[in-house]
mmCIF file of N, CA, C and O in Angstrom:
data_model
loop_
_atom_site.group_PDB
_atom_site.id
_atom_site.type_symbol
_atom_site.label_atom_id
_atom_site.label_comp_id
_atom_site.label_asym_id
_atom_site.label_seq_id
_atom_site.Cartn_x
_atom_site.Cartn_y
_atom_site.Cartn_z
ATOM 1 N N MET K 1 -31.629 202.252 116.637
ATOM 2 C CA MET K 1 -33.010 202.377 116.227
ATOM 3 C C MET K 1 -33.163 201.858 114.811
ATOM 4 O O MET K 1 -32.281 202.026 113.988
ATOM 5 N N THR K 2 -34.324 201.292 114.540
ATOM 6 C CA THR K 2 -34.595 200.764 113.220
ATOM 7 C C THR K 2 -35.781 201.495 112.624
ATOM 8 O O THR K 2 -36.810 201.638 113.272
ATOM 9 N N CYS K 3 -35.641 201.933 111.394
ATOM 10 C CA CYS K 3 -36.725 202.640 110.727
ATOM 11 C C CYS K 3 -37.549 201.741 109.823
ATOM 12 O O CYS K 3 -38.607 202.121 109.388
ATOM 13 N N ASN K 4 -37.053 200.546 109.485
ATOM 14 C CA ASN K 4 -37.773 199.633 108.606
ATOM 15 C C ASN K 4 -38.143 200.301 107.289
ATOM 16 O O ASN K 4 -39.274 200.250 106.857
ATOM 17 N N ALA K 5 -37.189 200.953 106.651
ATOM 18 C CA ALA K 5 -37.478 201.662 105.410
ATOM 19 C C ALA K 5 -36.302 201.572 104.467
ATOM 20 O O ALA K 5 -35.164 201.420 104.878
ATOM 21 N N THR K 6 -36.628 201.682 103.199
ATOM 22 C CA THR K 6 -35.599 201.810 102.182
ATOM 23 C C THR K 6 -35.921 203.030 101.351
ATOM 24 O O THR K 6 -37.082 203.344 101.126
ATOM 25 N N ARG K 7 -34.888 203.703 100.914
ATOM 26 C CA ARG K 7 -35.080 204.906 100.115
ATOM 27 C C ARG K 7 -35.361 204.509 98.685
ATOM 28 O O ARG K 7 -34.699 203.651 98.121
ATOM 29 N N VAL K 8 -36.358 205.136 98.066
ATOM 30 C CA VAL K 8 -36.667 204.913 96.667
ATOM 31 C C VAL K 8 -35.742 205.803 95.859
ATOM 32 O O VAL K 8 -35.730 207.019 96.030
ATOM 33 N N VAL K 9 -34.935 205.202 94.989
ATOM 34 C CA VAL K 9 -33.964 205.957 94.201
ATOM 35 C C VAL K 9 -34.402 205.937 92.749
ATOM 36 O O VAL K 9 -34.611 204.879 92.159
ATOM 37 N N ALA K 10 -34.551 207.112 92.165
ATOM 38 C CA ALA K 10 -34.935 207.229 90.766
ATOM 39 C C ALA K 10 -33.767 206.832 89.880
ATOM 40 O O ALA K 10 -32.605 206.973 90.274
ATOM 41 N N PRO K 11 -34.045 206.325 88.671
ATOM 42 C CA PRO K 11 -32.956 205.970 87.766
ATOM 43 C C PRO K 11 -32.021 207.155 87.544
ATOM 44 O O PRO K 11 -32.460 208.268 87.311
ATOM 45 N N GLY K 12 -30.726 206.908 87.685
ATOM 46 C CA GLY K 12 -29.732 207.954 87.492
ATOM 47 C C GLY K 12 -29.461 208.801 88.711
ATOM 48 O O GLY K 12 -28.533 209.592 88.731
ATOM 49 N N GLU K 13 -30.275 208.656 89.760
ATOM 50 C CA GLU K 13 -30.072 209.428 90.987
ATOM 51 C C GLU K 13 -28.993 208.761 91.821
ATOM 52 O O GLU K 13 -28.968 207.541 91.948
ATOM 53 N N PRO K 14 -28.072 209.523 92.400
ATOM 54 C CA PRO K 14 -27.045 208.902 93.232
ATOM 55 C C PRO K 14 -27.644 208.259 94.466
ATOM 56 O O PRO K 14 -28.650 208.721 94.987
ATOM 57 N N GLN K 15 -27.033 207.168 94.938
ATOM 58 C CA GLN K 15 -27.463 206.505 96.162
ATOM 59 C C GLN K 15 -27.131 207.397 97.354
ATOM 60 O O GLN K 15 -26.228 208.204 97.298
ATOM 61 N N GLY K 16 -27.859 207.237 98.438
ATOM 62 C CA GLY K 16 -27.569 207.989 99.663
ATOM 63 C C GLY K 16 -28.099 209.401 99.570
ATOM 64 O O GLY K 16 -27.517 210.238 98.924
ATOM 65 N N GLY K 17 -29.220 209.653 100.214
ATOM 66 C CA GLY K 17 -29.868 210.949 100.103
ATOM 67 C C GLY K 17 -29.367 211.989 101.072
ATOM 68 O O GLY K 17 -29.882 213.085 101.113
ATOM 69 N N GLY K 18 -28.359 211.683 101.882
ATOM 70 C CA GLY K 18 -27.828 212.662 102.807
ATOM 71 C C GLY K 18 -28.567 212.723 104.129
ATOM 72 O O GLY K 18 -28.207 213.497 104.994
ATOM 73 N N GLU K 19 -29.621 211.916 104.308
ATOM 74 C CA GLU K 19 -30.332 211.915 105.579
ATOM 75 C C GLU K 19 -29.481 211.217 106.632
ATOM 76 O O GLU K 19 -28.768 210.282 106.323
ATOM 77 N N SER K 20 -29.567 211.691 107.852
ATOM 78 C CA SER K 20 -28.829 211.064 108.941
ATOM 79 C C SER K 20 -29.386 209.675 109.210
ATOM 80 O O SER K 20 -30.586 209.456 109.103
ATOM 81 N N ALA K 21 -28.515 208.746 109.552
ATOM 82 C CA ALA K 21 -28.953 207.404 109.908
ATOM 83 C C ALA K 21 -29.806 207.475 111.165
ATOM 84 O O ALA K 21 -29.562 208.272 112.055
ATOM 85 N N GLY K 22 -30.822 206.632 111.241
ATOM 86 C CA GLY K 22 -31.643 206.564 112.434
ATOM 87 C C GLY K 22 -32.923 207.356 112.386
ATOM 88 O O GLY K 22 -33.724 207.262 113.293
ATOM 89 N N PHE K 23 -33.163 208.125 111.337
ATOM 90 C CA PHE K 23 -34.459 208.785 111.210
ATOM 91 C C PHE K 23 -34.805 208.987 109.747
ATOM 92 O O PHE K 23 -33.935 208.968 108.885
ATOM 93 N N LEU K 24 -36.084 209.156 109.497
ATOM 94 C CA LEU K 24 -36.575 209.465 108.162
ATOM 95 C C LEU K 24 -37.249 210.823 108.202
ATOM 96 O O LEU K 24 -37.996 211.119 109.134
ATOM 97 N N PRO K 25 -37.034 211.656 107.185
ATOM 98 C CA PRO K 25 -37.801 212.898 107.109
ATOM 99 C C PRO K 25 -39.239 212.552 106.749
ATOM 100 O O PRO K 25 -39.479 211.762 105.832
ATOM 101 N N GLY K 26 -40.178 213.067 107.502
ATOM 102 C CA GLY K 26 -41.572 212.712 107.274
ATOM 103 C C GLY K 26 -42.498 213.905 107.304
ATOM 104 O O GLY K 26 -42.096 215.035 107.613
ATOM 105 N N ILE K 27 -43.744 213.610 106.981
ATOM 106 C CA ILE K 27 -44.824 214.594 107.013
ATOM 107 C C ILE K 27 -45.990 213.941 107.740
ATOM 108 O O ILE K 27 -46.281 212.763 107.538
ATOM 109 N N THR K 28 -46.661 214.706 108.578
ATOM 110 C CA THR K 28 -47.847 214.211 109.267
ATOM 111 C C THR K 28 -49.085 214.846 108.642
ATOM 112 O O THR K 28 -49.037 215.972 108.149
ATOM 113 N N PHE K 29 -50.174 214.113 108.669
ATOM 114 C CA PHE K 29 -51.449 214.638 108.204
ATOM 115 C C PHE K 29 -52.212 215.286 109.351
ATOM 116 O O PHE K 29 -53.380 215.632 109.221
ATOM 117 N N GLY K 30 -51.538 215.472 110.492
ATOM 118 C CA GLY K 30 -52.141 216.089 111.670
ATOM 119 C C GLY K 30 -52.734 215.027 112.576
ATOM 120 O O GLY K 30 -52.977 213.906 112.158
ATOM 121 N N GLY K 31 -52.915 215.372 113.830
ATOM 122 C CA GLY K 31 -53.535 214.427 114.756
ATOM 123 C C GLY K 31 -52.866 214.408 116.106
ATOM 124 O O GLY K 31 -51.945 215.178 116.387
ATOM 125 N N ASN K 32 -53.346 213.512 116.933
ATOM 126 C CA ASN K 32 -52.877 213.416 118.317
ATOM 127 C C ASN K 32 -51.501 212.779 118.426
ATOM 128 O O ASN K 32 -51.164 211.875 117.670
ATOM 129 N N LEU K 33 -50.756 213.254 119.392
ATOM 130 C CA LEU K 33 -49.503 212.636 119.805
ATOM 131 C C LEU K 33 -49.768 211.920 121.117
ATOM 132 O O LEU K 33 -50.572 212.383 121.934
ATOM 133 N N ARG K 34 -49.079 210.810 121.334
ATOM 134 C CA ARG K 34 -49.262 210.025 122.547
ATOM 135 C C ARG K 34 -47.932 209.845 123.267
ATOM 136 O O ARG K 34 -46.867 209.864 122.657
ATOM 137 N N SER K 35 -48.003 209.640 124.573
ATOM 138 C CA SER K 35 -46.793 209.442 125.374
ATOM 139 C C SER K 35 -46.214 208.040 125.207
ATOM 140 O O SER K 35 -45.083 207.783 125.609
ATOM 141 N N GLY K 36 -46.970 207.138 124.617
ATOM 142 C CA GLY K 36 -46.515 205.776 124.352
ATOM 143 C C GLY K 36 -47.139 205.269 123.071
ATOM 144 O O GLY K 36 -47.995 205.925 122.472
ATOM 145 N N PRO K 37 -46.741 204.066 122.639
ATOM 146 C CA PRO K 37 -47.184 203.545 121.349
ATOM 147 C C PRO K 37 -48.556 202.877 121.369
ATOM 148 O O PRO K 37 -48.687 201.668 121.242
ATOM 149 N N GLY K 38 -49.594 203.688 121.528
ATOM 150 C CA GLY K 38 -50.953 203.172 121.504
ATOM 151 C C GLY K 38 -51.950 204.251 121.881
ATOM 152 O O GLY K 38 -51.597 205.231 122.548
ATOM 153 N N ALA K 39 -53.204 204.054 121.456
ATOM 154 C CA ALA K 39 -54.251 205.037 121.745
ATOM 155 C C ALA K 39 -54.618 205.072 123.218
ATOM 156 O O ALA K 39 -55.266 206.017 123.675
ATOM 157 N N ASN K 40 -54.197 204.070 123.983
ATOM 158 C CA ASN K 40 -54.497 204.028 125.413
ATOM 159 C C ASN K 40 -53.525 204.875 126.240
ATOM 160 O O ASN K 40 -53.731 205.055 127.434
ATOM 161 N N PHE K 41 -52.473 205.405 125.626
ATOM 162 C CA PHE K 41 -51.518 206.254 126.339
ATOM 163 C C PHE K 41 -52.028 207.693 126.385
ATOM 164 O O PHE K 41 -52.759 208.126 125.503
ATOM 165 N N PRO K 42 -51.625 208.446 127.410
ATOM 166 C CA PRO K 42 -52.077 209.841 127.529
ATOM 167 C C PRO K 42 -51.658 210.700 126.340
ATOM 168 O O PRO K 42 -50.621 210.458 125.712
ATOM 169 N N LEU K 43 -52.476 211.699 126.054
ATOM 170 C CA LEU K 43 -52.152 212.669 125.003
ATOM 171 C C LEU K 43 -50.885 213.424 125.368
ATOM 172 O O LEU K 43 -50.674 213.778 126.533
ATOM 173 N N ALA K 44 -50.061 213.680 124.370
ATOM 174 C CA ALA K 44 -48.816 214.424 124.580
ATOM 175 C C ALA K 44 -48.751 215.648 123.675
ATOM 176 O O ALA K 44 -47.700 216.242 123.518
ATOM 177 N N GLY K 45 -49.867 215.993 123.058
ATOM 178 C CA GLY K 45 -49.914 217.137 122.153
ATOM 179 C C GLY K 45 -50.571 216.742 120.846
ATOM 180 O O GLY K 45 -51.283 215.745 120.769
ATOM 181 N N ASN K 46 -50.342 217.569 119.826
ATOM 182 C CA ASN K 46 -50.898 217.261 118.508
ATOM 183 C C ASN K 46 -50.031 217.868 117.424
ATOM 184 O O ASN K 46 -49.140 218.673 117.701
ATOM 185 N N THR K 47 -50.302 217.447 116.206
ATOM 186 C CA THR K 47 -49.579 217.971 115.050
ATOM 187 C C THR K 47 -50.563 218.623 114.097
ATOM 188 O O THR K 47 -51.767 218.341 114.150
ATOM 189 N N GLN K 48 -50.049 219.474 113.250
ATOM 190 C CA GLN K 48 -50.853 220.150 112.240
ATOM 191 C C GLN K 48 -50.715 219.428 110.900
ATOM 192 O O GLN K 48 -49.698 218.793 110.633
ATOM 193 N N GLU K 49 -51.718 219.559 110.062
ATOM 194 C CA GLU K 49 -51.668 218.945 108.738
ATOM 195 C C GLU K 49 -50.484 219.476 107.936
ATOM 196 O O GLU K 49 -50.222 220.674 107.931
ATOM 197 N N ARG K 50 -49.735 218.553 107.320
ATOM 198 C CA ARG K 50 -48.567 218.828 106.473
ATOM 199 C C ARG K 50 -47.350 219.299 107.276
ATOM 200 O O ARG K 50 -46.387 219.795 106.709
ATOM 201 N N GLN K 51 -47.355 219.133 108.586
ATOM 202 C CA GLN K 51 -46.209 219.493 109.423
ATOM 203 C C GLN K 51 -45.075 218.506 109.184
ATOM 204 O O GLN K 51 -45.278 217.303 109.111
ATOM 205 N N ARG K 52 -43.864 219.017 109.065
ATOM 206 C CA ARG K 52 -42.684 218.165 108.893
ATOM 207 C C ARG K 52 -42.257 217.611 110.248
ATOM 208 O O ARG K 52 -42.250 218.329 111.244
ATOM 209 N N VAL K 53 -41.926 216.319 110.248
ATOM 210 C CA VAL K 53 -41.481 215.628 111.454
ATOM 211 C C VAL K 53 -40.341 214.681 111.072
ATOM 212 O O VAL K 53 -40.113 214.420 109.893
ATOM 213 N N SER K 54 -39.654 214.185 112.063
ATOM 214 C CA SER K 54 -38.659 213.131 111.860
ATOM 215 C C SER K 54 -39.237 211.835 112.400
ATOM 216 O O SER K 54 -39.717 211.787 113.531
ATOM 217 N N LEU K 55 -39.216 210.792 111.579
ATOM 218 C CA LEU K 55 -39.684 209.470 111.999
ATOM 219 C C LEU K 55 -38.495 208.752 112.606
ATOM 220 O O LEU K 55 -37.531 208.441 111.917
ATOM 221 N N LEU K 56 -38.546 208.511 113.912
ATOM 222 C CA LEU K 56 -37.402 207.958 114.627
ATOM 223 C C LEU K 56 -37.423 206.444 114.732
ATOM 224 O O LEU K 56 -36.396 205.798 114.526
ATOM 225 N N GLN K 57 -38.573 205.870 115.099
ATOM 226 C CA GLN K 57 -38.603 204.427 115.323
ATOM 227 C C GLN K 57 -40.012 203.872 115.187
ATOM 228 O O GLN K 57 -40.955 204.424 115.749
ATOM 229 N N ASP K 58 -40.108 202.778 114.469
ATOM 230 C CA ASP K 58 -41.355 202.030 114.354
ATOM 231 C C ASP K 58 -41.500 201.201 115.624
ATOM 232 O O ASP K 58 -40.625 200.390 115.936
ATOM 233 N N SER K 59 -42.586 201.384 116.357
ATOM 234 C CA SER K 59 -42.776 200.652 117.615
ATOM 235 C C SER K 59 -43.117 199.185 117.379
ATOM 236 O O SER K 59 -42.950 198.371 118.283
ATOM 237 N N GLY K 60 -43.642 198.868 116.190
ATOM 238 C CA GLY K 60 -44.081 197.503 115.927
ATOM 239 C C GLY K 60 -45.447 197.187 116.511
ATOM 240 O O GLY K 60 -45.936 196.072 116.397
ATOM 241 N N ILE K 61 -46.080 198.176 117.125
ATOM 242 C CA ILE K 61 -47.417 198.002 117.691
ATOM 243 C C ILE K 61 -48.419 198.569 116.697
ATOM 244 O O ILE K 61 -48.432 199.771 116.432
ATOM 245 N N TYR K 62 -49.226 197.664 116.129
ATOM 246 C CA TYR K 62 -50.131 198.018 115.035
ATOM 247 C C TYR K 62 -51.560 198.254 115.502
ATOM 248 O O TYR K 62 -52.020 197.636 116.466
ATOM 249 N N PHE K 63 -52.232 199.143 114.785
ATOM 250 C CA PHE K 63 -53.656 199.409 114.972
ATOM 251 C C PHE K 63 -54.230 199.699 113.583
ATOM 252 O O PHE K 63 -53.716 200.578 112.882
ATOM 253 N N ASN K 64 -55.226 198.955 113.179
ATOM 254 C CA ASN K 64 -55.866 199.132 111.867
ATOM 255 C C ASN K 64 -54.864 199.164 110.715
ATOM 256 O O ASN K 64 -54.980 199.970 109.795
ATOM 257 N N GLY K 65 -53.866 198.308 110.767
ATOM 258 C CA GLY K 65 -52.922 198.163 109.662
ATOM 259 C C GLY K 65 -51.719 199.078 109.671
ATOM 260 O O GLY K 65 -50.861 198.974 108.801
ATOM 261 N N TYR K 66 -51.631 199.984 110.635
ATOM 262 C CA TYR K 66 -50.498 200.913 110.726
ATOM 263 C C TYR K 66 -49.928 200.869 112.140
ATOM 264 O O TYR K 66 -50.663 200.708 113.113
ATOM 265 N N SER K 67 -48.628 201.065 112.244
ATOM 266 C CA SER K 67 -48.005 201.023 113.568
ATOM 267 C C SER K 67 -47.845 202.424 114.151
ATOM 268 O O SER K 67 -47.937 203.419 113.444
ATOM 269 N N PHE K 68 -47.615 202.456 115.444
ATOM 270 C CA PHE K 68 -47.310 203.719 116.109
ATOM 271 C C PHE K 68 -45.815 203.981 115.959
ATOM 272 O O PHE K 68 -44.991 203.098 116.169
ATOM 273 N N TRP K 69 -45.471 205.196 115.574
ATOM 274 C CA TRP K 69 -44.075 205.602 115.363
ATOM 275 C C TRP K 69 -43.668 206.649 116.384
ATOM 276 O O TRP K 69 -44.447 207.564 116.694
ATOM 277 N N LEU K 70 -42.456 206.520 116.885
ATOM 278 C CA LEU K 70 -41.853 207.576 117.679
ATOM 279 C C LEU K 70 -41.390 208.634 116.693
ATOM 280 O O LEU K 70 -40.639 208.341 115.758
ATOM 281 N N ILE K 71 -41.880 209.856 116.867
ATOM 282 C CA ILE K 71 -41.518 210.948 115.969
ATOM 283 C C ILE K 71 -40.911 212.085 116.774
ATOM 284 O O ILE K 71 -41.067 212.153 118.003
ATOM 285 N N GLN K 72 -40.253 212.981 116.060
ATOM 286 C CA GLN K 72 -39.719 214.187 116.694
ATOM 287 C C GLN K 72 -40.200 215.399 115.915
ATOM 288 O O GLN K 72 -40.097 215.436 114.689
ATOM 289 N N LEU K 73 -40.727 216.357 116.642
ATOM 290 C CA LEU K 73 -41.183 217.615 116.053
ATOM 291 C C LEU K 73 -39.997 218.556 115.861
ATOM 292 O O LEU K 73 -38.942 218.373 116.486
ATOM 293 N N PRO K 74 -40.162 219.588 115.049
ATOM 294 C CA PRO K 74 -39.064 220.543 114.849
ATOM 295 C C PRO K 74 -38.561 221.195 116.138
ATOM 296 O O PRO K 74 -37.392 221.568 116.227
ATOM 297 N N ASN K 75 -39.427 221.292 117.153
ATOM 298 C CA ASN K 75 -39.008 221.901 118.426
ATOM 299 C C ASN K 75 -38.265 220.915 119.333
ATOM 300 O O ASN K 75 -37.902 221.249 120.449
ATOM 301 N N GLY K 76 -38.070 219.667 118.864
ATOM 302 C CA GLY K 76 -37.347 218.663 119.639
ATOM 303 C C GLY K 76 -38.227 217.714 120.436
ATOM 304 O O GLY K 76 -37.740 216.708 120.950
ATOM 305 N N GLN K 77 -39.527 218.027 120.587
ATOM 306 C CA GLN K 77 -40.418 217.141 121.324
ATOM 307 C C GLN K 77 -40.505 215.794 120.629
ATOM 308 O O GLN K 77 -40.630 215.723 119.403
ATOM 309 N N GLN K 78 -40.450 214.726 121.415
ATOM 310 C CA GLN K 78 -40.626 213.377 120.900
ATOM 311 C C GLN K 78 -41.886 212.771 121.503
ATOM 312 O O GLN K 78 -42.146 212.928 122.693
ATOM 313 N N ALA K 79 -42.661 212.108 120.656
ATOM 314 C CA ALA K 79 -43.888 211.446 121.089
ATOM 315 C C ALA K 79 -44.249 210.419 120.018
ATOM 316 O O ALA K 79 -43.582 210.322 118.986
ATOM 317 N N TYR K 80 -45.312 209.672 120.265
ATOM 318 C CA TYR K 80 -45.756 208.658 119.316
ATOM 319 C C TYR K 80 -46.962 209.159 118.532
ATOM 320 O O TYR K 80 -47.829 209.841 119.064
ATOM 321 N N GLN K 81 -46.980 208.780 117.242
ATOM 322 C CA GLN K 81 -48.129 209.080 116.401
ATOM 323 C C GLN K 81 -48.450 207.838 115.578
ATOM 324 O O GLN K 81 -47.548 207.095 115.161
ATOM 325 N N TRP K 82 -49.733 207.642 115.341
ATOM 326 C CA TRP K 82 -50.206 206.511 114.564
ATOM 327 C C TRP K 82 -49.756 206.654 113.117
ATOM 328 O O TRP K 82 -49.866 207.723 112.511
ATOM 329 N N GLY K 83 -49.217 205.576 112.563
ATOM 330 C CA GLY K 83 -48.670 205.581 111.209
ATOM 331 C C GLY K 83 -49.668 205.877 110.104
ATOM 332 O O GLY K 83 -49.281 206.254 109.006
ATOM 333 N N GLY K 84 -50.952 205.729 110.368
ATOM 334 C CA GLY K 84 -51.971 206.075 109.385
ATOM 335 C C GLY K 84 -52.035 207.568 109.111
ATOM 336 O O GLY K 84 -52.690 208.005 108.168
ATOM 337 N N LEU K 85 -51.343 208.349 109.938
ATOM 338 C CA LEU K 85 -51.292 209.810 109.774
ATOM 339 C C LEU K 85 -49.922 210.286 109.315
ATOM 340 O O LEU K 85 -49.661 211.488 109.312
ATOM 341 N N LEU K 86 -49.049 209.354 108.923
ATOM 342 C CA LEU K 86 -47.669 209.707 108.581
ATOM 343 C C LEU K 86 -47.300 209.281 107.174
ATOM 344 O O LEU K 86 -47.818 208.288 106.664
ATOM 345 N N CYS K 87 -46.384 210.008 106.558
ATOM 346 C CA CYS K 87 -45.790 209.586 105.296
ATOM 347 C C CYS K 87 -44.340 210.038 105.273
ATOM 348 O O CYS K 87 -43.940 210.944 106.000
ATOM 349 N N ALA K 88 -43.562 209.356 104.449
ATOM 350 C CA ALA K 88 -42.135 209.660 104.292
ATOM 351 C C ALA K 88 -41.847 209.717 102.797
ATOM 352 O O ALA K 88 -41.560 208.694 102.182
ATOM 353 N N PRO K 89 -41.954 210.896 102.187
ATOM 354 C CA PRO K 89 -41.775 211.017 100.743
ATOM 355 C C PRO K 89 -40.428 210.453 100.282
ATOM 356 O O PRO K 89 -39.391 210.758 100.849
ATOM 357 N N GLY K 90 -40.483 209.597 99.267
ATOM 358 C CA GLY K 90 -39.267 209.028 98.712
ATOM 359 C C GLY K 90 -38.772 207.779 99.412
ATOM 360 O O GLY K 90 -37.725 207.250 99.061
ATOM 361 N N PHE K 91 -39.492 207.290 100.403
ATOM 362 C CA PHE K 91 -39.086 206.097 101.132
ATOM 363 C C PHE K 91 -40.217 205.076 101.134
ATOM 364 O O PHE K 91 -41.385 205.447 101.175
ATOM 365 N N ASN K 92 -39.873 203.805 101.096
ATOM 366 C CA ASN K 92 -40.827 202.723 101.305
ATOM 367 C C ASN K 92 -40.716 202.315 102.761
ATOM 368 O O ASN K 92 -39.816 201.571 103.120
ATOM 369 N N ALA K 93 -41.585 202.820 103.584
ATOM 370 C CA ALA K 93 -41.537 202.534 105.011
ATOM 371 C C ALA K 93 -42.758 201.701 105.389
ATOM 372 O O ALA K 93 -43.861 201.984 104.959
ATOM 373 N N THR K 94 -42.543 200.675 106.193
ATOM 374 C CA THR K 94 -43.656 199.856 106.657
ATOM 375 C C THR K 94 -44.331 200.532 107.829
ATOM 376 O O THR K 94 -43.714 201.297 108.575
ATOM 377 N N GLY K 95 -45.612 200.293 107.959
ATOM 378 C CA GLY K 95 -46.361 200.791 109.114
ATOM 379 C C GLY K 95 -46.822 202.220 109.028
ATOM 380 O O GLY K 95 -47.356 202.748 110.007
ATOM 381 N N ILE K 96 -46.654 202.865 107.862
ATOM 382 C CA ILE K 96 -47.177 204.227 107.693
ATOM 383 C C ILE K 96 -48.026 204.293 106.440
ATOM 384 O O ILE K 96 -47.907 203.461 105.537
ATOM 385 N N PHE K 97 -48.873 205.298 106.351
ATOM 386 C CA PHE K 97 -49.790 205.458 105.227
ATOM 387 C C PHE K 97 -49.017 205.687 103.938
ATOM 388 O O PHE K 97 -49.221 205.019 102.946
ATOM 389 N N ASN K 98 -48.138 206.653 103.938
ATOM 390 C CA ASN K 98 -47.179 206.923 102.857
ATOM 391 C C ASN K 98 -47.799 207.144 101.487
ATOM 392 O O ASN K 98 -47.167 206.865 100.479
ATOM 393 N N GLU K 99 -49.004 207.637 101.442
ATOM 394 C CA GLU K 99 -49.626 208.017 100.162
ATOM 395 C C GLU K 99 -50.096 209.452 100.278
ATOM 396 O O GLU K 99 -50.487 209.905 101.330
ATOM 397 N N GLY K 100 -50.023 210.172 99.193
ATOM 398 C CA GLY K 100 -50.496 211.552 99.176
ATOM 399 C C GLY K 100 -49.557 212.528 99.843
ATOM 400 O O GLY K 100 -49.970 213.584 100.308
ATOM 401 N N CYS K 101 -48.274 212.166 99.909
ATOM 402 C CA CYS K 101 -47.303 213.054 100.544
ATOM 403 C C CYS K 101 -47.182 214.345 99.769
ATOM 404 O O CYS K 101 -46.636 214.551 98.824
#
C-alpha cells in the first residue's frame, strides 16, 4: 500500500516517528463512510468530528481536489472517506485537507 506522504520532521527531531509502515495516523472531521472510493458507492457508516483513524491507502480517485482514502476506524472497520474530511498531523499527505488538525 502507498500512502503518498512524507513525515514533517522538526529541526533536531529524530527521523522515524515510530508509526507502522503502510498507514498514517489521522483525524477525521466527521462524515460519511463509503464501501468504495466515490460518492456513488453505498454508505458504510459515518465518523464523528475529531475521531482518530488510520489512513491506509490513497485511492487516487479525486473529487473537488481531494481523493478518497481507505481508512480504518479504531474498531477495525475499513471503509473509504473523502480526503476533504481528513488530516494527518505532522505529515504532508496528498489528497487530504490536512489543515486545522
